Coordinates of C-alpha atoms in Angstrom, one line a residue:
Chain A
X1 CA 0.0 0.0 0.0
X2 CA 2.0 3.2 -1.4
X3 CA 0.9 6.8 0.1
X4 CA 0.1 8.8 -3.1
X5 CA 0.6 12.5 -1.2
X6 CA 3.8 12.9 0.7
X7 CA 3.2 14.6 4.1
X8 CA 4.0 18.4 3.1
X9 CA 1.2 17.6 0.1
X10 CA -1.7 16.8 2.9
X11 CA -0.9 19.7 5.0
X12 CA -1.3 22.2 2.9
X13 CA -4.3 20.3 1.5
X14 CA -5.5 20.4 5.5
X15 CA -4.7 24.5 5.6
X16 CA -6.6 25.3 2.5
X17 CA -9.4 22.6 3.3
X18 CA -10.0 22.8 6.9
X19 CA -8.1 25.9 8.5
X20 CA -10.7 25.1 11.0
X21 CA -8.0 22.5 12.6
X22 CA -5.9 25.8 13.3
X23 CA -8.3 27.4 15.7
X24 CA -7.1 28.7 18.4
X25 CA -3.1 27.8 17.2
X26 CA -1.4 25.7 15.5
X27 CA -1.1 22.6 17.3
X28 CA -1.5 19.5 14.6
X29 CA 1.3 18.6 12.4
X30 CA 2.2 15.6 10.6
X31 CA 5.6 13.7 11.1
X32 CA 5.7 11.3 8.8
X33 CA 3.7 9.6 6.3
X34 CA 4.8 5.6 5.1
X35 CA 2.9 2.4 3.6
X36 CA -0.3 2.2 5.1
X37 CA 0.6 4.8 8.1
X38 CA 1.0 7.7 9.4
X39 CA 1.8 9.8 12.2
X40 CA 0.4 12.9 13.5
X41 CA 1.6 14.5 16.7
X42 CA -0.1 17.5 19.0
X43 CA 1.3 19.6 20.8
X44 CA -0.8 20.8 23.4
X45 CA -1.9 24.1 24.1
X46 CA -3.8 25.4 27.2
X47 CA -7.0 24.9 25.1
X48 CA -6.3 20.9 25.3
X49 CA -5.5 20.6 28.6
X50 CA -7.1 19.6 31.8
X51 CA -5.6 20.4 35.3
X52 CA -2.9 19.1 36.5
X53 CA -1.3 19.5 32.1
X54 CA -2.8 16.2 31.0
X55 CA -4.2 16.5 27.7
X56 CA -8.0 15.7 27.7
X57 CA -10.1 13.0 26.3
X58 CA -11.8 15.2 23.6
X59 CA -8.3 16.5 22.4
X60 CA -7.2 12.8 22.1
X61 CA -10.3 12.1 20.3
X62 CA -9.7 14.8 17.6
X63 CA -6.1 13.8 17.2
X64 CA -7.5 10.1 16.6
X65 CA -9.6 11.6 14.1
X66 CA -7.4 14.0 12.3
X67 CA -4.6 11.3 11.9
X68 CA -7.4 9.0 10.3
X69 CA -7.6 11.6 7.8
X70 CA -4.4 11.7 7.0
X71 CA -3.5 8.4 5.9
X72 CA -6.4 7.8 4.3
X73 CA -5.6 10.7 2.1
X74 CA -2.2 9.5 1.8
X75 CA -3.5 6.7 -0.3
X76 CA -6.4 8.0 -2.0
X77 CA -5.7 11.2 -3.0
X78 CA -6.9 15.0 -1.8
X79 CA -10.6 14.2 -1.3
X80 CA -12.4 16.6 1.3
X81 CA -15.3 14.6 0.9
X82 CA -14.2 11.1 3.1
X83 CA -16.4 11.6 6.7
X84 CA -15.8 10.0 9.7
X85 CA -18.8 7.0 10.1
X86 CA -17.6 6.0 12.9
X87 CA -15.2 6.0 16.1
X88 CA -14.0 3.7 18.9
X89 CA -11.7 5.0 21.6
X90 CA -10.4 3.9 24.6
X91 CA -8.6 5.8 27.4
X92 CA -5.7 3.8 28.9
X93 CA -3.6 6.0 30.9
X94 CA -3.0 9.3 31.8
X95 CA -0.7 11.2 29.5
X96 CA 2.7 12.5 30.8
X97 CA 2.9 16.3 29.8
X98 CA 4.6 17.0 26.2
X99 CA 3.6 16.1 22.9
X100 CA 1.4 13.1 22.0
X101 CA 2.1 11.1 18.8
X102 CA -0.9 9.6 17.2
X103 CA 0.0 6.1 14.7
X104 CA -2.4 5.4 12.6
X105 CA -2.4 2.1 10.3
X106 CA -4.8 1.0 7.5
X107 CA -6.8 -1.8 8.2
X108 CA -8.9 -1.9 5.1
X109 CA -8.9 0.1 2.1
X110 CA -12.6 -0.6 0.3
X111 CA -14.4 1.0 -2.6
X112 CA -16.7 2.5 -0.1
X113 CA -15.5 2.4 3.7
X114 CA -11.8 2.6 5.1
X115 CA -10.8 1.5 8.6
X116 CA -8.0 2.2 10.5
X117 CA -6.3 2.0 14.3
X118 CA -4.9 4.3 15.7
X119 CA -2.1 4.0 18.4
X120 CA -1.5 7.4 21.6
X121 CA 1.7 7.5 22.8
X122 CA 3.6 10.6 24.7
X123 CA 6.6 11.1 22.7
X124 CA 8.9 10.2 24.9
X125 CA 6.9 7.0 26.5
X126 CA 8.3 3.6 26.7
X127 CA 7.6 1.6 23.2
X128 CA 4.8 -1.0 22.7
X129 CA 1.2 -1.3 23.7
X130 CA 2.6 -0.1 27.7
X131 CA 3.5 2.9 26.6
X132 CA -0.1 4.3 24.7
X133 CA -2.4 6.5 26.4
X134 CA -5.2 5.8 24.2
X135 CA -5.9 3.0 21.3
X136 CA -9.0 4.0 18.7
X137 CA -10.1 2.8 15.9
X138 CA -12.1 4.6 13.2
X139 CA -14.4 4.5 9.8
X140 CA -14.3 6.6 7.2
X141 CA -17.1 6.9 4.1
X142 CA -14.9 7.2 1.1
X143 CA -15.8 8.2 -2.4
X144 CA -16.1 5.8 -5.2
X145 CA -12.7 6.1 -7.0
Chain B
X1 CA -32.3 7.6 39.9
X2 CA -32.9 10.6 41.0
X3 CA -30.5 13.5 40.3
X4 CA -28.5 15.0 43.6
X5 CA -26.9 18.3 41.6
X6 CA -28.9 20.9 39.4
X7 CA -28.0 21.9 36.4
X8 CA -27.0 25.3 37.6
X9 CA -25.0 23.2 40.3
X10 CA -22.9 21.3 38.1
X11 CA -22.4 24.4 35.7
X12 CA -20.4 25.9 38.5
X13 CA -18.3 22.9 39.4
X14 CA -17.2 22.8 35.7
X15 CA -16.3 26.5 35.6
X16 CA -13.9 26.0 38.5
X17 CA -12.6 22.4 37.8
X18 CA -12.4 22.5 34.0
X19 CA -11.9 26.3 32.9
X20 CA -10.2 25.0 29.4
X21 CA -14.1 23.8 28.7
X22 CA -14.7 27.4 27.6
X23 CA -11.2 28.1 26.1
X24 CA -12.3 30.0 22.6
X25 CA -15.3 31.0 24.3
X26 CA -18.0 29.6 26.1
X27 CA -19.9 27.3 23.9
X28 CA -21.6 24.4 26.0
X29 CA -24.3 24.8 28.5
X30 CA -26.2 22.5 30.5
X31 CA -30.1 22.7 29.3
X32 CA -31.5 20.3 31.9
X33 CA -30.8 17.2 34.1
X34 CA -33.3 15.1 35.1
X35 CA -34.0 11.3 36.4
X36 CA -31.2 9.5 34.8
X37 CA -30.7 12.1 32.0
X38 CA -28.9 15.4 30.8
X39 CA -29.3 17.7 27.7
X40 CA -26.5 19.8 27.2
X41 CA -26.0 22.4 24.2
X42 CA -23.4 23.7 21.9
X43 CA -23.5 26.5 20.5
X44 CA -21.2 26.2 17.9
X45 CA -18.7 28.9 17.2
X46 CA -16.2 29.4 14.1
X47 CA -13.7 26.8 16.0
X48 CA -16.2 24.1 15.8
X49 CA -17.0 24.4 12.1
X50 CA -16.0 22.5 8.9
X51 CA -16.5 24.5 5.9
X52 CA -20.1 24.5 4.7
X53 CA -20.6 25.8 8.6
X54 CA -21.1 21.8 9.6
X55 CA -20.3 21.0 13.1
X56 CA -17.1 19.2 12.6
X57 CA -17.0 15.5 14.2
X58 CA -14.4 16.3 17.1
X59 CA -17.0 18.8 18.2
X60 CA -19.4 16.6 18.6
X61 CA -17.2 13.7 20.3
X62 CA -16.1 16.4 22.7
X63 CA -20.2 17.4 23.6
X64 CA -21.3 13.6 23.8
X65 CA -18.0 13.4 26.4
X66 CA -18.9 16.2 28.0
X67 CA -22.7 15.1 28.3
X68 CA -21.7 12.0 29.9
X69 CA -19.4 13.2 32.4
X70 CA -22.7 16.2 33.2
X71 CA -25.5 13.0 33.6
X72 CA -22.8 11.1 35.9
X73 CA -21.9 14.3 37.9
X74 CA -25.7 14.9 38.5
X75 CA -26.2 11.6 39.7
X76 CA -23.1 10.8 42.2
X77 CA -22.2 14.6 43.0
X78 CA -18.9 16.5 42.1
X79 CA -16.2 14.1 41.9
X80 CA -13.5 15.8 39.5
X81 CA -12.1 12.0 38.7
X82 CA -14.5 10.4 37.1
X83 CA -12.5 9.5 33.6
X84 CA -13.7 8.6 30.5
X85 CA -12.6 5.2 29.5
X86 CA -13.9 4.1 26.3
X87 CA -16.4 6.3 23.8
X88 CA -17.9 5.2 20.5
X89 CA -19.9 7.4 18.2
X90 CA -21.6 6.6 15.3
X91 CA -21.9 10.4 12.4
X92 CA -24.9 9.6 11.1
X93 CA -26.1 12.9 9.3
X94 CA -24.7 16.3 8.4
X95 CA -25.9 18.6 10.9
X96 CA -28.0 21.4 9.8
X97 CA -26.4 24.9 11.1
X98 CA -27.4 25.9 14.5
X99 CA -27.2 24.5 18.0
X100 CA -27.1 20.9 18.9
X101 CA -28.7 19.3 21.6
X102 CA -26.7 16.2 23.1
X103 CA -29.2 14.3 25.2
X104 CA -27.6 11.8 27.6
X105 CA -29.4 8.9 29.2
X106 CA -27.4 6.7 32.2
X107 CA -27.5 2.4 31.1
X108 CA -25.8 2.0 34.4
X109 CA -24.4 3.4 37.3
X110 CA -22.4 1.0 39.0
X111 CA -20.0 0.6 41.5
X112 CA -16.9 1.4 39.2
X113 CA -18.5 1.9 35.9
X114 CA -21.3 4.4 34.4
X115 CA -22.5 4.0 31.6
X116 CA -24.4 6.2 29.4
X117 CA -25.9 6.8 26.2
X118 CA -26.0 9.7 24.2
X119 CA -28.2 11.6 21.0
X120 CA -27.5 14.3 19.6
X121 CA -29.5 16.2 17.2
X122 CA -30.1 19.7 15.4
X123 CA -32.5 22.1 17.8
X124 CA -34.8 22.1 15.8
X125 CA -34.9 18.8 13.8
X126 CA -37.9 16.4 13.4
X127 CA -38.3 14.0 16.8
X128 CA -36.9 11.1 17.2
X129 CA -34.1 8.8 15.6
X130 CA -34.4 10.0 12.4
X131 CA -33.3 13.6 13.4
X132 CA -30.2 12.3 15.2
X133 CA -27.2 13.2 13.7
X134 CA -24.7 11.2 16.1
X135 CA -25.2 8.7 18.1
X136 CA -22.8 7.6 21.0
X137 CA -22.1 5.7 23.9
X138 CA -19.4 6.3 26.9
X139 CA -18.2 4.5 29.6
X140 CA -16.7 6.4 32.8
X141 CA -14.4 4.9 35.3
X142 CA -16.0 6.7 38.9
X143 CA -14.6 6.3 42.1
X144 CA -16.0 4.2 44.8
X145 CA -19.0 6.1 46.8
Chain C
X1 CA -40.3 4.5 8.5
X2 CA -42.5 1.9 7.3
X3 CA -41.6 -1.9 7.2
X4 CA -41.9 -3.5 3.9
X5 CA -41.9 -7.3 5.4
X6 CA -43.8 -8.6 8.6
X7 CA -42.0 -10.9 10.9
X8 CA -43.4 -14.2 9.3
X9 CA -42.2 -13.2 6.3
X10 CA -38.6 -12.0 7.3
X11 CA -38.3 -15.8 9.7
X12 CA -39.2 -17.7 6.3
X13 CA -36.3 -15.8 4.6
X14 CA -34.1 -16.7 8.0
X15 CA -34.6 -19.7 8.0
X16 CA -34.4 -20.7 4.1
X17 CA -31.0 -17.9 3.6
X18 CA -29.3 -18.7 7.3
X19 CA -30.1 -22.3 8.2
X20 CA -27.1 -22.7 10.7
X21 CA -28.5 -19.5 12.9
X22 CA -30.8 -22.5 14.1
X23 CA -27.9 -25.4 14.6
X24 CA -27.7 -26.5 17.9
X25 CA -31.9 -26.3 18.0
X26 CA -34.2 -23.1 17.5
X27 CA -33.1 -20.1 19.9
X28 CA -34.1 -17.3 17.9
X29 CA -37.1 -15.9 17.1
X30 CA -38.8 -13.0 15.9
X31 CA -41.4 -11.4 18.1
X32 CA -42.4 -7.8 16.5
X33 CA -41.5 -5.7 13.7
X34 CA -42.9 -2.2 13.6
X35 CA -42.1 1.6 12.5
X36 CA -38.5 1.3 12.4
X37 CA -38.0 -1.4 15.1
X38 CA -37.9 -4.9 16.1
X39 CA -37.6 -7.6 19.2
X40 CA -36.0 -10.4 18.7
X41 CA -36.1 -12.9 21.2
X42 CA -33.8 -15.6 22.5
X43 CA -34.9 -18.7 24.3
X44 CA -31.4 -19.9 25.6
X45 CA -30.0 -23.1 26.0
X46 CA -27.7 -24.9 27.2
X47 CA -25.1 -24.0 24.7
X48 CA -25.9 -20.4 25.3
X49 CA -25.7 -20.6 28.9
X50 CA -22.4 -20.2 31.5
X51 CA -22.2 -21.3 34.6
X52 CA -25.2 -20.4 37.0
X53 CA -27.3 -19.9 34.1
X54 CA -26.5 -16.6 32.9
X55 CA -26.7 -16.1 29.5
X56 CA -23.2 -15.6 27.5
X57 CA -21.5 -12.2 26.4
X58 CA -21.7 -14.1 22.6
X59 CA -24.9 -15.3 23.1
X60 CA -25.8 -11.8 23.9
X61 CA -23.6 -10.3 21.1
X62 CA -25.5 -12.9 18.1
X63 CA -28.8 -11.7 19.3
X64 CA -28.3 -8.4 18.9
X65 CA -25.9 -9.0 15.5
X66 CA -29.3 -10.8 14.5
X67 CA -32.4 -8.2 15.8
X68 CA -30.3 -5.6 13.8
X69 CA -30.0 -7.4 10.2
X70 CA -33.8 -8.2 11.3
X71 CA -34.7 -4.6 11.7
X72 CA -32.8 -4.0 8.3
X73 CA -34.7 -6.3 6.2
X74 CA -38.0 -5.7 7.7
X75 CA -37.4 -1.9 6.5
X76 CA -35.6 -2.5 3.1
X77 CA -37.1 -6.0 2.2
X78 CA -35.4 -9.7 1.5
X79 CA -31.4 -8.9 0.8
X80 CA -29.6 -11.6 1.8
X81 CA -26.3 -9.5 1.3
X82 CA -26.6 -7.1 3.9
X83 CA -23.5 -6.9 6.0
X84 CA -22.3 -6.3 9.2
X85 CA -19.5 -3.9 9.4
X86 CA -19.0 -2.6 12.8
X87 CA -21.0 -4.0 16.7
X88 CA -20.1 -2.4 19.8
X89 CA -21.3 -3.2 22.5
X90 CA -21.5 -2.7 26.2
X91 CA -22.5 -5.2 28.7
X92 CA -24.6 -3.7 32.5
X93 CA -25.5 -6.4 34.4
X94 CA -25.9 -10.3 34.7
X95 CA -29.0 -11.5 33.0
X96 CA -31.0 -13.1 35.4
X97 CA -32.0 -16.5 33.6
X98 CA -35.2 -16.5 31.4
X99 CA -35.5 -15.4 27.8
X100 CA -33.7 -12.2 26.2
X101 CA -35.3 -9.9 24.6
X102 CA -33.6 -7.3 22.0
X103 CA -35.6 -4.2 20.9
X104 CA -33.4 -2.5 18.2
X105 CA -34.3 0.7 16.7
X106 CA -32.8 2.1 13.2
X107 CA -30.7 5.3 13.5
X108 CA -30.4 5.6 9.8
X109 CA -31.0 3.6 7.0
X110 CA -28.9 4.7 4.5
X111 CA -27.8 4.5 0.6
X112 CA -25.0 2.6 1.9
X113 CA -25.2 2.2 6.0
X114 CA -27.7 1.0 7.9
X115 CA -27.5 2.2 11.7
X116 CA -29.7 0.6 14.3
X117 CA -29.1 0.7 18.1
X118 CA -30.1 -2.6 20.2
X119 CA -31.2 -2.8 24.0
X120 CA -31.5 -6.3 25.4
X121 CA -33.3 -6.9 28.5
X122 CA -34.9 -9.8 30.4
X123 CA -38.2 -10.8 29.5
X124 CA -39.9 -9.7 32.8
X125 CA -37.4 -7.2 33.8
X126 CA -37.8 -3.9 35.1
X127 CA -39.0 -1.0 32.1
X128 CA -36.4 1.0 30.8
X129 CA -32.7 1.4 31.2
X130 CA -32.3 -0.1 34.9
X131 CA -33.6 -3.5 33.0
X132 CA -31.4 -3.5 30.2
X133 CA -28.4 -6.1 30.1
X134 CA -26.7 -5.0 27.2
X135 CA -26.7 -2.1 25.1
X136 CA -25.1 -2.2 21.7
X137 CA -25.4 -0.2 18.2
X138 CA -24.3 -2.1 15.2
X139 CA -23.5 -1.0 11.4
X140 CA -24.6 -2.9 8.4
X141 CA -23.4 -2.2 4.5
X142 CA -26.6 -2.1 2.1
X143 CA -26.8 -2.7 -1.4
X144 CA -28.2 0.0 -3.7
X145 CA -31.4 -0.2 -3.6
Chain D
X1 CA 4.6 -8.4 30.8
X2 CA 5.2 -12.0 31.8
X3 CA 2.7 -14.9 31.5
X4 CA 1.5 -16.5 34.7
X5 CA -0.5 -19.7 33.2
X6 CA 0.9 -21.4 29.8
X7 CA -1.7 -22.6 26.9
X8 CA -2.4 -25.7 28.6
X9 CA -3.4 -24.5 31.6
X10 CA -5.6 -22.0 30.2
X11 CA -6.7 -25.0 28.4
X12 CA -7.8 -27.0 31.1
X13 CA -9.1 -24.1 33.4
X14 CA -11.4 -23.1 30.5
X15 CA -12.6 -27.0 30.2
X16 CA -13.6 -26.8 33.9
X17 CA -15.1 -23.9 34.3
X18 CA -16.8 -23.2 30.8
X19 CA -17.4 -26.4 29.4
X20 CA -20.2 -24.6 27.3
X21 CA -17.2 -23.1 24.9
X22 CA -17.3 -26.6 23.4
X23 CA -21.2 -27.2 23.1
X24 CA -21.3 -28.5 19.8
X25 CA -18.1 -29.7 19.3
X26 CA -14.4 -28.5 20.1
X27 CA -13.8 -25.7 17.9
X28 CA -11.5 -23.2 20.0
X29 CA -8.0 -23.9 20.7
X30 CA -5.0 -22.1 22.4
X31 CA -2.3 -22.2 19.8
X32 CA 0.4 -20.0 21.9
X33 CA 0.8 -17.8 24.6
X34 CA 3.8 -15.1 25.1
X35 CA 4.6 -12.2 26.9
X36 CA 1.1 -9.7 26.2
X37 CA -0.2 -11.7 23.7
X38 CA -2.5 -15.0 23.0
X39 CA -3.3 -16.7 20.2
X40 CA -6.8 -18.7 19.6
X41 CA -7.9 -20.7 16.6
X42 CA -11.1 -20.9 15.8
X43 CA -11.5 -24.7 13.3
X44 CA -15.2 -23.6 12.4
X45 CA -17.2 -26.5 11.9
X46 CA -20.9 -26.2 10.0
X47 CA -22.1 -24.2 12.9
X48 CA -19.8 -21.4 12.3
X49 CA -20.3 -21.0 8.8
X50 CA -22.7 -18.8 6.9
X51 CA -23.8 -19.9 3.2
X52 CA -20.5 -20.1 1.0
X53 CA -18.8 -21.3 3.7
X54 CA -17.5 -18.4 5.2
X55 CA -17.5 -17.9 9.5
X56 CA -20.2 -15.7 10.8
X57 CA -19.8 -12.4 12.3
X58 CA -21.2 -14.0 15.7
X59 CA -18.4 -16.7 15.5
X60 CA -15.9 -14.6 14.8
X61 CA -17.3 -12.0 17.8
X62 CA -17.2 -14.8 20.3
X63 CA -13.2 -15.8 19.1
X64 CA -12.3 -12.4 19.9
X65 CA -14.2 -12.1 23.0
X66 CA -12.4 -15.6 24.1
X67 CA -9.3 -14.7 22.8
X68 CA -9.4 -11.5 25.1
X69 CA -10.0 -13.4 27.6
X70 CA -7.3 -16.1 27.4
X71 CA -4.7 -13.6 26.9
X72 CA -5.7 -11.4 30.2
X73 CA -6.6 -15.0 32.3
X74 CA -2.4 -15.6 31.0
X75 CA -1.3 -12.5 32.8
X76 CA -3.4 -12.5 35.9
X77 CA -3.8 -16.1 36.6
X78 CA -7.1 -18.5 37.0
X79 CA -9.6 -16.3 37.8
X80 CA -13.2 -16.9 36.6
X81 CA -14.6 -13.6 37.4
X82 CA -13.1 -11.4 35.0
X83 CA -16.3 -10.4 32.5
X84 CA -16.7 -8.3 29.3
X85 CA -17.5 -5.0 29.8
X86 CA -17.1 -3.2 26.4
X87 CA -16.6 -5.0 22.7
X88 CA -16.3 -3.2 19.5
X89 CA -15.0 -4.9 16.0
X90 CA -15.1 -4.0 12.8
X91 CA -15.7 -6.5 10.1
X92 CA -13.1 -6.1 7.5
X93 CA -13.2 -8.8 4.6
X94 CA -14.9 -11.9 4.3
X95 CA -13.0 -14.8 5.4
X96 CA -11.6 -17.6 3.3
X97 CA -12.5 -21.2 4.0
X98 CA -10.1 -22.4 6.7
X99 CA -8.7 -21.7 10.4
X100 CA -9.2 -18.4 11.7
X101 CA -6.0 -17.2 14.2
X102 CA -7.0 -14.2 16.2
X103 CA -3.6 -12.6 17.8
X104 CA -4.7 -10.7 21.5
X105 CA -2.4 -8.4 22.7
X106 CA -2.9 -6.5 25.8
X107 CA -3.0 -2.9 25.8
X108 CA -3.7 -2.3 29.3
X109 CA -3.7 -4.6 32.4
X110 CA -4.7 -2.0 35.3
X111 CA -6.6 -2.5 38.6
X112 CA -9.9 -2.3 37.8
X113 CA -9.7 -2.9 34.4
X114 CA -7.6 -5.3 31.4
X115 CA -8.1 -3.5 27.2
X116 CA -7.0 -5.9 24.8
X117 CA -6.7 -5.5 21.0
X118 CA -8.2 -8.6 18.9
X119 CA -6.7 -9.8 14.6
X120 CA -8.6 -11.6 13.2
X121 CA -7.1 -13.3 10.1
X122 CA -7.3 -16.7 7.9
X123 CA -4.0 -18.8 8.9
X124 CA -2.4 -18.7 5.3
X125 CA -3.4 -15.4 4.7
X126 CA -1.5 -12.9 4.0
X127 CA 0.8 -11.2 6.6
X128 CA 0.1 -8.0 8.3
X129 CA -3.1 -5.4 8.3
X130 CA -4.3 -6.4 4.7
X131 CA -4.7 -10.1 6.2
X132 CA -7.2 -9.1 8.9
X133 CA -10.6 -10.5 8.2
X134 CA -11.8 -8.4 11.4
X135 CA -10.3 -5.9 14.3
X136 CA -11.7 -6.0 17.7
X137 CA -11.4 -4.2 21.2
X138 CA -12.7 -5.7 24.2
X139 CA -12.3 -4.2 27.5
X140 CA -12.3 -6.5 30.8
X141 CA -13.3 -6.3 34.4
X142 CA -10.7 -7.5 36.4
X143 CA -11.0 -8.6 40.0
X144 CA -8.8 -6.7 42.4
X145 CA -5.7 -8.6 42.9

């Protein structure tokens, strides 16, 4: 499975598209962008936080999201119109303060619906399953190609 | 299940436990609480747009969490640590512009876990399922009482 | 929402397109179909049973799996190729033993999607969400109709 | 994260305490157990199957939901009480004739609560994400230990 946008070509695709993601500060960028994945990191601003600096559920839940996006596009092409069907998410542990890196993996790549997982991790956490703060998976309604 | 916080009650509590709710602007607010059940409102602002001025999906994933955590709160008091531990949501329709009304119902309200699930639809759309626009559920982790 | 097929109807179709959803003996049935709804019952039996009588998580996941694709055809008549694409589901409480009943209700039937929500309770359990003893929402794929 | 009970222990717990896993025949088997992860094998006999010969989505919901729980019963030990709280799986392709292998890996073991993450995929399928016939999530509640 070979990205078809390299990871500069999606965010300015994003900026032009969506400059909605911006609100409120920059916060989402994309590291890097490979066969079938991607990874998308935030770094949190007061607006995703919750006392104490942990970065909230609902922050986690649009990174989740947002990196879904991304490597679906990667493989299909610009195409604002793919929507989110449907998400899963669960919360594992508290994030550590500093950036959060979301990995996101295709699971399926249909004419109609992609899937993929999506994988939390602070940046600096141990590697493997022990070190994500939150696992998701998500749907997306893509159009016929 | 009768409700032991008013809405006006468990406004407050937010305000002081989880200013960054209302970072951007104050958008949410709690219409009612009742046996078992919450409606709470957004009101969306330019941050919570997609183009077309759609509600984008994170916004709604973040009033559904924030829905859940208001029915649970009204039910066991203010306990700041209730977490959210696992959310699914189902985008079902574009949301017309204007407010959205997430209504949240409890399925359980046990020992360790609440669960709860949640509607959300346009103000003003038809009644019932076919006005929905998202559907979720969401499982807290609360402490023991 | 009007259905297209009564219950009769959609149990000849069962039990002529799905023989195997009856191996082991008859569990399932079909009680009501109605404006965007269904029950589907299950009469467990041994094999759906764990120890002390309760009825299984799978047990419990294949009924609802079943009342959705139920509520489905009875609303866009006999397709055998409906699929399921996505189940979540939560589990409340113990069933107490006696037969299950699942009550699902369509969220959207869509060119492509089909949401329905399911709530299973006991037979003679108490009414609304205190009886429940599962609460899932499934996801089918349609064929253009 | 170290196993506590091999496959064959597992094994014969299960056989004791949920002899209803085999009602119908013995179609679920332990093929490995290592440090996180599990391993079950579903050999679906005619029960399984849907017309075509391919497993059913209940089948394949009640290998991930026993596969979640072989790989947590591994890492905490004997304990009968741990129960489903939360499933979710998407559906990805339709399986091949043949053994399915769904690979469990835990993504949290905490108190309170064990989050595994479920592949499902035909055993000479291909390797990797494209192989998956399904992707599940299934959370756990553990007993204190």
């Amino acid at each position: 499975m070979t990205p078809v946008m390299t990871a500069d070509e999606i965010s300015t695709f994003l900026d032009r598209e969506f400059p909605q993601i911006h609100a409120g500060g920059r916060a989402y960028s994309i590291d890097s962008v490979s066969d079938g994945q991607a990874i998308v990191r935030l770094s949190a601003t007061e607006m995703h936080l919750r006392p104490g600096g942990t970065v909230s559920g609902p922050s986690m839940m649009a990174l989740a999201d947002l990196a879904a996006y991304v490597v679906i596009l990667a493989h299909i092409g610009p195409v604002a119109l793919a929507v989110t069907t449907n998400l899963n998410i669960n919360f594992l542990r508290k994030p550590q303060p500093g950036d959060l890196l979301c990995t996101c993996r295709i699971l399926k790549l249909g004419k109609r619906l992609a899937v993929v997982d999506c994988a939390i991790a602070g940046e600096g956490s141990i590697k493997g399953a022990e070190g994500f703060v939150a696992h998701a998976s998500a749907t997306y309604s893509v159009p016929p190609r």
